[in-house]
Coordinates of C-alpha atoms in Angstrom, one line a residue:
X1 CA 12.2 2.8 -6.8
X2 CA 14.2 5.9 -6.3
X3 CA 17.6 3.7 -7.2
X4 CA 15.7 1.9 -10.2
X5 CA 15.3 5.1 -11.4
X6 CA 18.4 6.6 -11.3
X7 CA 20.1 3.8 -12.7
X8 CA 17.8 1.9 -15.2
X9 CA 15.0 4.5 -16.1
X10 CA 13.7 2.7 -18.8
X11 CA 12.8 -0.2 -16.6
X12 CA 11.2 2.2 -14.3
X13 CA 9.2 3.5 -16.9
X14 CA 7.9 0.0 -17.8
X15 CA 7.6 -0.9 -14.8
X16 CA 5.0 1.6 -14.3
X17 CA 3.1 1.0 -18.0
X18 CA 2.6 -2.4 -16.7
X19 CA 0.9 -1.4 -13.1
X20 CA -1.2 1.1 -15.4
X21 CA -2.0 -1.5 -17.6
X22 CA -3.1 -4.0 -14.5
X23 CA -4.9 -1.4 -13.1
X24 CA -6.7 -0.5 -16.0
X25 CA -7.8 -4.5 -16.3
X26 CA -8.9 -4.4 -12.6
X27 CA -10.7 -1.3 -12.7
X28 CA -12.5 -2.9 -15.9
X29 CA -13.7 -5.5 -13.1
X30 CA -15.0 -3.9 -10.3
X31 CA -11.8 -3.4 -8.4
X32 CA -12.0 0.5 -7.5
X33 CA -8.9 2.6 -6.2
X34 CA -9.8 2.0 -2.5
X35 CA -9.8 -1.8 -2.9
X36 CA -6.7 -2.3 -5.1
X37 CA -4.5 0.0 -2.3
X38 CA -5.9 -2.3 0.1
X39 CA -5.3 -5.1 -1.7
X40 CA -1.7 -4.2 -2.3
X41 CA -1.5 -3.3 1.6
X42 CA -2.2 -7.1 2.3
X43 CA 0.3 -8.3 -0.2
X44 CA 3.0 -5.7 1.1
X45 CA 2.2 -7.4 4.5
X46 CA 2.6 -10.8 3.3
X47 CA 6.2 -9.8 1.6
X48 CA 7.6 -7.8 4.6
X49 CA 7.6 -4.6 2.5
X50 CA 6.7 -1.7 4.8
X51 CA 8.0 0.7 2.6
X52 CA 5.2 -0.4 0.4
X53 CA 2.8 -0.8 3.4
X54 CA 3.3 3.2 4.1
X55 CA 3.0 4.3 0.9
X56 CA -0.7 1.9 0.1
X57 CA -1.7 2.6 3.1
X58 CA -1.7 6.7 2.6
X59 CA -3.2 6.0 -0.9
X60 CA -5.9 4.0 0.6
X61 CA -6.8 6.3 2.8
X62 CA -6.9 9.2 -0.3
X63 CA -9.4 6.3 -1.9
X64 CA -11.2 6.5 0.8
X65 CA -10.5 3.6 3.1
X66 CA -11.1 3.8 6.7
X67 CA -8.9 2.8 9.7
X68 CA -11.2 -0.1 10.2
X69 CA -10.6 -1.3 6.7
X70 CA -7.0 -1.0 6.5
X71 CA -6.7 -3.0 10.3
X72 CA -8.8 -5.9 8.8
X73 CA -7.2 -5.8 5.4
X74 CA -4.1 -6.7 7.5
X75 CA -5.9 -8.8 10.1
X76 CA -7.1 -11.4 7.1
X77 CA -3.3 -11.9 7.0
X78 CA -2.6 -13.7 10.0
X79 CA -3.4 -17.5 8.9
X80 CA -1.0 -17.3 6.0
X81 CA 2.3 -15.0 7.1
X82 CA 1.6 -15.4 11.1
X83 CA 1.0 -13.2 14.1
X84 CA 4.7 -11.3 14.0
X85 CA 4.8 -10.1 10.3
X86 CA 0.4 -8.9 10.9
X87 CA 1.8 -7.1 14.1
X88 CA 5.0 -5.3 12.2
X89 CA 2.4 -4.3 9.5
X90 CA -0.6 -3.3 12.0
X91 CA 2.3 -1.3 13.5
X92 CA 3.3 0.7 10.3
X93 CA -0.3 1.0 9.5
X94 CA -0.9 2.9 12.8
X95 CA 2.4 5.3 12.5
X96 CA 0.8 6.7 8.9
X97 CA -2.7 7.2 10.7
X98 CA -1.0 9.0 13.4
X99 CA 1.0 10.6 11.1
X100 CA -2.1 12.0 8.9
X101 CA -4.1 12.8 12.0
X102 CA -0.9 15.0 13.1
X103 CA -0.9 16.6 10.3
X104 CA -4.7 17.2 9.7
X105 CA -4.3 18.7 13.4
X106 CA -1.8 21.1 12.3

């Protein structure tokens, strides 16, 4: 995002007015903080984005999700994207909880 910004600000800034808007919709439907991160942790998983995966995952985590939730969130993966892009993911998922615990420590 750092590069959208930088060179097309405006579309950055809608970019953004249309997650609030969807997130806005889905909180106006049950879906809290904690789900949508996870929610957006499986998708990141499905598209390969583990820049994504790191940053959902430590906003998850501020919702509130456990390390349980965010390994099954990415286990319900494996029938549609296979066992290799569920492993990369579970991988990521596991350097940001060690991260936070490292830090937490400090």
């Amino acid at each position: 995002m750092k590069k959208i910004y930088e060179n097309a600000p405006q579309i950055a800034k809608e970019f953004f007015a249309l997650t609030e808007v969807i997130t806005e919709y889905g909180n106006d439907n049950g879906i809290n903080s904690k789900i949508k991160e996870l929610l957006l942790v499986g998708m990141f998983t499905a598209a390969d984005g583990y820049r994504g995966i790191e940053t959902h995952t430590k906003r998850a985590i501020q919702a509130g999700a456990t390390k349980e939730e965010l390994i099954a969130t990415i286990l319900y993966a494996i029938p549609v994207v296979g066992i290799s892009k569920v492993n990369m993911a579970l991988q990521k998922v596991l350097e940001v909880l060690e991260e936070g615990k490292n830090y937490e420590n400090s």
